[in-house]
PDB file of C-alpha atoms in Angstrom:
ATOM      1  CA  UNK A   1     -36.136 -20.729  28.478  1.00 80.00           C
ATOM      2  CA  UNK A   2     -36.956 -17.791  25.937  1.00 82.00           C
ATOM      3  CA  UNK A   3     -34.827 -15.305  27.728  1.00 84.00           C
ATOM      4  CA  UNK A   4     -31.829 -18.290  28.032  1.00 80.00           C
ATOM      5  CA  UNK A   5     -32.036 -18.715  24.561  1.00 83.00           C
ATOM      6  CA  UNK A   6     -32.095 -14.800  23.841  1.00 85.00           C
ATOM      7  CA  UNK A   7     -29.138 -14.543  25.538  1.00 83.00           C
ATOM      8  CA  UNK A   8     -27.051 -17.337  23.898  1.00 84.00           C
ATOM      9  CA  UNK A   9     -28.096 -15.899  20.788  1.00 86.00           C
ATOM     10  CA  UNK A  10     -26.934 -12.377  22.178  1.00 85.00           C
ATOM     11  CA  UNK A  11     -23.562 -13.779  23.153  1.00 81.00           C
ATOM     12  CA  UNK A  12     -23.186 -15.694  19.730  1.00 82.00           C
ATOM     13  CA  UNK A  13     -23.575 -12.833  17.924  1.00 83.00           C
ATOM     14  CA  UNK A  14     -21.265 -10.542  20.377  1.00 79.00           C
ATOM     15  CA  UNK A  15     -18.927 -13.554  19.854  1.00 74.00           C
ATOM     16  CA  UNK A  16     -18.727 -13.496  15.989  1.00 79.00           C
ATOM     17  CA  UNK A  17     -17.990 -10.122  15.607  1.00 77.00           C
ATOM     18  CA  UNK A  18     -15.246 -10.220  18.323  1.00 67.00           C
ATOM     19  CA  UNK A  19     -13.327 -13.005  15.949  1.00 67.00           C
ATOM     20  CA  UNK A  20     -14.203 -11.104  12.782  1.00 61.00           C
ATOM     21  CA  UNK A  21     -12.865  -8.170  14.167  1.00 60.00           C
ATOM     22  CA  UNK A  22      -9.845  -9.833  15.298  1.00 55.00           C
ATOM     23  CA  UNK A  23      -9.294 -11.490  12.231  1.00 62.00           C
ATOM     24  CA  UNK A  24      -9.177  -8.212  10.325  1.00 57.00           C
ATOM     25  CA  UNK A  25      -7.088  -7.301  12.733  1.00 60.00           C
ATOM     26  CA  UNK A  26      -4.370 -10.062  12.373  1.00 61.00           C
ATOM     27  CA  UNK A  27      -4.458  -9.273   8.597  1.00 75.00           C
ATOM     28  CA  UNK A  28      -3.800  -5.385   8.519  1.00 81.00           C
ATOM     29  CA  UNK A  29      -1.449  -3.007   9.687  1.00 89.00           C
ATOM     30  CA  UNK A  30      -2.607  -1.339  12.873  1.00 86.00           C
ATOM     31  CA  UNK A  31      -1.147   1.776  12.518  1.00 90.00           C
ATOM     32  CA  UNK A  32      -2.073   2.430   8.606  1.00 93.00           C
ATOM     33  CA  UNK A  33      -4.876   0.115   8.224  1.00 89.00           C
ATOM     34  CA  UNK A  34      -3.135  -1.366   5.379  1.00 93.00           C
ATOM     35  CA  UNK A  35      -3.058  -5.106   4.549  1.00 94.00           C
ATOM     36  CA  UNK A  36       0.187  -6.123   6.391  1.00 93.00           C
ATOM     37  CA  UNK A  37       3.338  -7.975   4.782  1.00 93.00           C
ATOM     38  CA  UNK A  38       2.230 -11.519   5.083  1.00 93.00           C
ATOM     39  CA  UNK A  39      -2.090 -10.542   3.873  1.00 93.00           C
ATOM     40  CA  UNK A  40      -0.860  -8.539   1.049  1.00 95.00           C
ATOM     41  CA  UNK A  41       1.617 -11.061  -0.504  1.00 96.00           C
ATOM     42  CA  UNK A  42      -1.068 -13.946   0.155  1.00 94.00           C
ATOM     43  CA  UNK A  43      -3.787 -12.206  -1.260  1.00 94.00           C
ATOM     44  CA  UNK A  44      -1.336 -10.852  -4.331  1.00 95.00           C
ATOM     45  CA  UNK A  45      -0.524 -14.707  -5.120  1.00 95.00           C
ATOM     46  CA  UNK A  46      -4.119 -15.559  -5.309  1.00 94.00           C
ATOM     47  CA  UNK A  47      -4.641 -12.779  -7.444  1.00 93.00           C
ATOM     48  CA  UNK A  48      -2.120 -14.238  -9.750  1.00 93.00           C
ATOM     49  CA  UNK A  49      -2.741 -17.364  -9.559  1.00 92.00           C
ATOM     50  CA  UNK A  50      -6.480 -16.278 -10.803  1.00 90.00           C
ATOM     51  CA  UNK A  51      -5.677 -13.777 -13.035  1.00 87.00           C
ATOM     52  CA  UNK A  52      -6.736 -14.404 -17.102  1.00 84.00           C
ATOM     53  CA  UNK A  53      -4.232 -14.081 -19.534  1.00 84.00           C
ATOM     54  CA  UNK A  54      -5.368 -11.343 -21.313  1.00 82.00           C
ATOM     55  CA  UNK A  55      -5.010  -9.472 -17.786  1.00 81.00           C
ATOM     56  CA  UNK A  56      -2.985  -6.615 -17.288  1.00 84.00           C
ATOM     57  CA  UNK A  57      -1.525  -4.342 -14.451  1.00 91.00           C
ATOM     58  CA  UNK A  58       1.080  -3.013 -11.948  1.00 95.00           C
ATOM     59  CA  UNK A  59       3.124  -3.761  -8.810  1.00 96.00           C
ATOM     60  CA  UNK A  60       4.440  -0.740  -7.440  1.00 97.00           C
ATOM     61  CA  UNK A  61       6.979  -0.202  -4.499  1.00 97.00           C
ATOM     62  CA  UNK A  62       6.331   2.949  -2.376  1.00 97.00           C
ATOM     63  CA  UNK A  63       9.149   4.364  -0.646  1.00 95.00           C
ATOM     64  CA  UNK A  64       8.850   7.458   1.916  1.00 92.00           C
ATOM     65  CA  UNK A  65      11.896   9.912   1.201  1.00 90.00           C
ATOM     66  CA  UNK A  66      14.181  10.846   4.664  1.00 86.00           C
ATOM     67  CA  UNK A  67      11.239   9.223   6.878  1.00 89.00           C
ATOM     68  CA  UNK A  68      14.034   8.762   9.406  1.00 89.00           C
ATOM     69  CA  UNK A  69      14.573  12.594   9.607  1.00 88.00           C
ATOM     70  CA  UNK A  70      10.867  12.775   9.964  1.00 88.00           C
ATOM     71  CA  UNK A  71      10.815  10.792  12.787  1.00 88.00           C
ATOM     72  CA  UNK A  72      13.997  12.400  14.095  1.00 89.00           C
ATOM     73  CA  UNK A  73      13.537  15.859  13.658  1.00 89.00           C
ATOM     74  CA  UNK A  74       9.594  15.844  14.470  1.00 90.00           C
ATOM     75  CA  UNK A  75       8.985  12.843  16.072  1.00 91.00           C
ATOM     76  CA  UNK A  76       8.054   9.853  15.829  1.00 91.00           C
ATOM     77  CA  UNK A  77       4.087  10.568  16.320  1.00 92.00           C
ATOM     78  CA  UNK A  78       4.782  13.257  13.245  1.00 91.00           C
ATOM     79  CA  UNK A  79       6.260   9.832  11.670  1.00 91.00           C
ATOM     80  CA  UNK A  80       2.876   7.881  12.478  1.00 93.00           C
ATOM     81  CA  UNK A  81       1.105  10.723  11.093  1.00 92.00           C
ATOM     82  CA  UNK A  82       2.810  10.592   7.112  1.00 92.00           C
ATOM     83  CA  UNK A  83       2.655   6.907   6.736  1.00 94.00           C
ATOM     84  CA  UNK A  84      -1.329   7.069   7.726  1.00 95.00           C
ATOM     85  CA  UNK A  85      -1.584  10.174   5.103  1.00 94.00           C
ATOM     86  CA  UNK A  86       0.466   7.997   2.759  1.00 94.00           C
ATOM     87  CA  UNK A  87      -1.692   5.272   2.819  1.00 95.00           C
ATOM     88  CA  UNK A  88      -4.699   7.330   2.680  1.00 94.00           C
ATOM     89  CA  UNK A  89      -3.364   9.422  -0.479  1.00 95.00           C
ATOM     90  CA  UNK A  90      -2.559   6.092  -2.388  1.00 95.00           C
ATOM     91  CA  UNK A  91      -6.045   4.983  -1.394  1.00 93.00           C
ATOM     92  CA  UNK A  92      -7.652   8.618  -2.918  1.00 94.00           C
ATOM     93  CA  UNK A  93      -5.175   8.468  -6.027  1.00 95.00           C
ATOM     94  CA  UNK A  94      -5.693   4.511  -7.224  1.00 92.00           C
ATOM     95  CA  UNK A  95      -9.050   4.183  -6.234  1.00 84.00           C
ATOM     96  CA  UNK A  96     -10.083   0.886  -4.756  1.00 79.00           C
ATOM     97  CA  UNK A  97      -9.000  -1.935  -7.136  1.00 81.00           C
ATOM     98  CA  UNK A  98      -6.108  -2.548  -5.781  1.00 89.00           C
ATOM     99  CA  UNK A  99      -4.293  -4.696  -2.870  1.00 94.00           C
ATOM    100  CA  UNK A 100      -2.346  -2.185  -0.707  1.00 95.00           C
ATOM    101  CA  UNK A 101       0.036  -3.739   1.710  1.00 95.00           C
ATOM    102  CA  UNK A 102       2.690  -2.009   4.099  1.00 95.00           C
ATOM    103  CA  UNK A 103       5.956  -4.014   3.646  1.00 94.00           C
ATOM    104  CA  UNK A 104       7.507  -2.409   6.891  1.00 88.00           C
ATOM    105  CA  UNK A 105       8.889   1.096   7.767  1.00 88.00           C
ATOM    106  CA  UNK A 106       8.439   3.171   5.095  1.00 93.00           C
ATOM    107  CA  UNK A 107       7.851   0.758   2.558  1.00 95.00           C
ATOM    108  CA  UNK A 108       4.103   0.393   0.919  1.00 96.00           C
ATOM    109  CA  UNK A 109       3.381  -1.553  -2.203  1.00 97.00           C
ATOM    110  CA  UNK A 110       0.004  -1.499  -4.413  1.00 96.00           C
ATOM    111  CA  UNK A 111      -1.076  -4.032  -7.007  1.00 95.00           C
ATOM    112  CA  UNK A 112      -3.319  -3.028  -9.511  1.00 93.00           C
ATOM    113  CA  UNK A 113      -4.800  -5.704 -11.729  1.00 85.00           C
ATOM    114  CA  UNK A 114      -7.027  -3.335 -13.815  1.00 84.00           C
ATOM    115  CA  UNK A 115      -6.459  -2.466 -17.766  1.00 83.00           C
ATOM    116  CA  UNK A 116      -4.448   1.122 -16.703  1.00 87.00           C
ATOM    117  CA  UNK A 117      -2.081   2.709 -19.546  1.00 90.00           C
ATOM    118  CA  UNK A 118       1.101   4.201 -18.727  1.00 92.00           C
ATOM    119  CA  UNK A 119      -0.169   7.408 -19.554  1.00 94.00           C
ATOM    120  CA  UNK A 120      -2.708   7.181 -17.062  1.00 94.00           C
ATOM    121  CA  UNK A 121      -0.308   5.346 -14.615  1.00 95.00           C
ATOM    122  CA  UNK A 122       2.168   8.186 -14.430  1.00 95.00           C
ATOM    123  CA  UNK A 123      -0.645  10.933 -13.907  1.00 96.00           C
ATOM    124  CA  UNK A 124      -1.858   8.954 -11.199  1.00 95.00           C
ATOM    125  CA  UNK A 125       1.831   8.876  -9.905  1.00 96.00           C
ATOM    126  CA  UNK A 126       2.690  12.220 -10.164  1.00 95.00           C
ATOM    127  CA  UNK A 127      -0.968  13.496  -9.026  1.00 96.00           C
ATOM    128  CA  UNK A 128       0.130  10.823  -5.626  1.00 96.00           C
ATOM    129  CA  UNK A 129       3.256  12.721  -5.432  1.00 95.00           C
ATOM    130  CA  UNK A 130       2.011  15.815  -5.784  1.00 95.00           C
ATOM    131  CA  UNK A 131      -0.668  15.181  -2.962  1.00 94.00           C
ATOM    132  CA  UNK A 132       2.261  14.135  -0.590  1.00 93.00           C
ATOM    133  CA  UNK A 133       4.126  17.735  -1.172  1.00 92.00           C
ATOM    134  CA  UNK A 134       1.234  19.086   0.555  1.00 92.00           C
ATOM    135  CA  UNK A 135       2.081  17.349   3.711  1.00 90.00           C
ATOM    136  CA  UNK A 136       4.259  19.207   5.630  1.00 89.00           C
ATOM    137  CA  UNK A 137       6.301  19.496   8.738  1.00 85.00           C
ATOM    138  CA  UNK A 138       7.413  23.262   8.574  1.00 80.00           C
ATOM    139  CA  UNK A 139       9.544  24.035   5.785  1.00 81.00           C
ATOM    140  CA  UNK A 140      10.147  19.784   5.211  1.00 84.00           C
ATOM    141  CA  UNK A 141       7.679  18.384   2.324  1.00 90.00           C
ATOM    142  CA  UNK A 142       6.856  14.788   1.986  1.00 91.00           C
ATOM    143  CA  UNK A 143       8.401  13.361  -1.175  1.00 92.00           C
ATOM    144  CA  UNK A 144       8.883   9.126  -1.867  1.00 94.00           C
ATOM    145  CA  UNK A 145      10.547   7.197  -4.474  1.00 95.00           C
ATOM    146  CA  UNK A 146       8.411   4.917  -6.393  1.00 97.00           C
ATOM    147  CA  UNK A 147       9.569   1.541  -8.558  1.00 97.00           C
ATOM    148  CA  UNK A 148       7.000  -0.072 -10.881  1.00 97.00           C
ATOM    149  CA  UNK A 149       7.050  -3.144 -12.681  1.00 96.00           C
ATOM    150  CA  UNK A 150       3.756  -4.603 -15.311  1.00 95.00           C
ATOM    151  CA  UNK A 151       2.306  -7.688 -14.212  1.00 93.00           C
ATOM    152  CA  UNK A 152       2.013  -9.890 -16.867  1.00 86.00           C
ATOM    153  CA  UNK A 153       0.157 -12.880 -16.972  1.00 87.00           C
ATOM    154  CA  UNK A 154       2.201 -16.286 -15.263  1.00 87.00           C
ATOM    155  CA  UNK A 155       4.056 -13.435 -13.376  1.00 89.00           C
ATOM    156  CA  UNK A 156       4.815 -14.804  -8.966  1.00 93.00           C
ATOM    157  CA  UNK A 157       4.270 -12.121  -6.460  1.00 95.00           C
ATOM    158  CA  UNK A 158       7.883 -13.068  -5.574  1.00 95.00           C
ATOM    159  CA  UNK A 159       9.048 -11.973  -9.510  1.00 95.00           C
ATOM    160  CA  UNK A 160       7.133  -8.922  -9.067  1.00 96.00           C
ATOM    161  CA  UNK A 161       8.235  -7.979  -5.727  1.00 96.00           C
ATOM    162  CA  UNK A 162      11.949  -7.974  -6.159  1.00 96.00           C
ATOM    163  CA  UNK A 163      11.686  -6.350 -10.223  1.00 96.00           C
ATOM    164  CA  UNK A 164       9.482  -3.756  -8.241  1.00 97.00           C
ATOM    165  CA  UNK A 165      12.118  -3.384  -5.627  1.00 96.00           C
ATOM    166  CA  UNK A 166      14.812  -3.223  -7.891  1.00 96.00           C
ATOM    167  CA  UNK A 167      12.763  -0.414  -9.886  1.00 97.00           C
ATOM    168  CA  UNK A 168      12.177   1.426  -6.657  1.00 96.00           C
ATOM    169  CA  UNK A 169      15.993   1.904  -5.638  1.00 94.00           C
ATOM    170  CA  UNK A 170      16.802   3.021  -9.126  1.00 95.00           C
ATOM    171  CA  UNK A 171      14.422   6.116  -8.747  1.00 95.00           C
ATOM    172  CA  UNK A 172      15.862   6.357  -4.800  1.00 92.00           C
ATOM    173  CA  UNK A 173      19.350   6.554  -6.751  1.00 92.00           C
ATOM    174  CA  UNK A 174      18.095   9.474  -8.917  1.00 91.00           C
ATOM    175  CA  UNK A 175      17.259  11.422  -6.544  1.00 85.00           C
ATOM    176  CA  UNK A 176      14.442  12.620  -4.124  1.00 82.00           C
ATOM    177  CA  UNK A 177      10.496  11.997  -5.653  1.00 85.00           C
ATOM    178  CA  UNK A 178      11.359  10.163  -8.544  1.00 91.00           C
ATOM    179  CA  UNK A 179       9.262   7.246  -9.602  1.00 94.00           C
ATOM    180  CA  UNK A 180      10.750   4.083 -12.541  1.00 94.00           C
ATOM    181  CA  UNK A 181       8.685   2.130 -14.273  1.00 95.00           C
ATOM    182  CA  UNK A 182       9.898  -1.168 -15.691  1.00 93.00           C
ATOM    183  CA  UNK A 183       9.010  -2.354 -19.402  1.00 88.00           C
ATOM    184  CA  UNK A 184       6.222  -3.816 -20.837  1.00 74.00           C
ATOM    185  CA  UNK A 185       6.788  -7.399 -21.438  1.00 61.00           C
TER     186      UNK A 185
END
């Protein structure tokens, strides 16, 4: 009876971490290890939803510049390789308080609901860009456009999502590595 019971406890356990693991799994990206589209706007609305009013922070849109030519000219496993060393430089730059989600592609965004300045904010951006320069594919550097808009309190993921959006094809418009950030409201 003591070794039945051992070994129903043995499988419950093995059996637990098999649907933890695979519910981590449905949540995040498998190739980044990012929070994937659906996670990362679910989790961003809960966020909100809890957020006080005297609350400040950021939605940024992460865009990778010429990935296609990336995946073109290298391939696509040198493709794999810069969105997993994007994801891990926005994870070194912004610390961990933060939702990071890959949207699809090349797209990445990054909610921070921490007091940050926008002196502070733009080092961190620049220091991110910088950081991505230093990936390289023989003469090609890694560059991305970024859009930023301030969350504010009674802002919707939704709001945020498309202002960020908008933000981030403004800086794609201006050219290669450029970064816009929305006002303060």
């Amino acid at each position: 009876i003591l070794s039945m019971m051992a070994l129903v406890i043995v499988f419950l356990i093995f059996n637990r971490r098999y649907t933890t693991y695979m519910d981590w799994e449905a949540k995040t990206d498998a190739l980044t290890g990012a929070l994937n589209r659906k996670t990362f706007f679910q989790v961003c609305g809960k966020a909100l939803n809890a957020m006080p009013q005297d609350a400040a922070g950021y939605f940024i849109m992460v865009d990778i510049d010429r990935f296609k030519e990336i995946n073109d000219r290298y391939g696509h496993p040198e493709g794999d390789r810069a969105l997993k060393e994007a994801v891990l430089e926005l994870e070194t730059v912004f610390g961990r308080d933060h939702f990071l989600g890959r949207l699809g592609g090349d797209e990445f965004a990054l909610m921070l609901l921490i007091p940050v300045g926008r002196e502070e904010l733009e080092r961190n951006l620049r220091r991110f860009q910088e950081r991505l320069h230093k990936i390289t594919w023989g003469t090609y550097e890694m560059s991305c456009s970024i859009g930023v808009q301030p969350v504010v309190y009674g802002s919707t993921v939704d709001d945020l999502y498309r202002d960020a959006d908008h933000l981030l094809y403004l800086a794609k418009a201006r050219g290669k590595d450029q970064y816009v950030i929305g006002p303060e409201q």
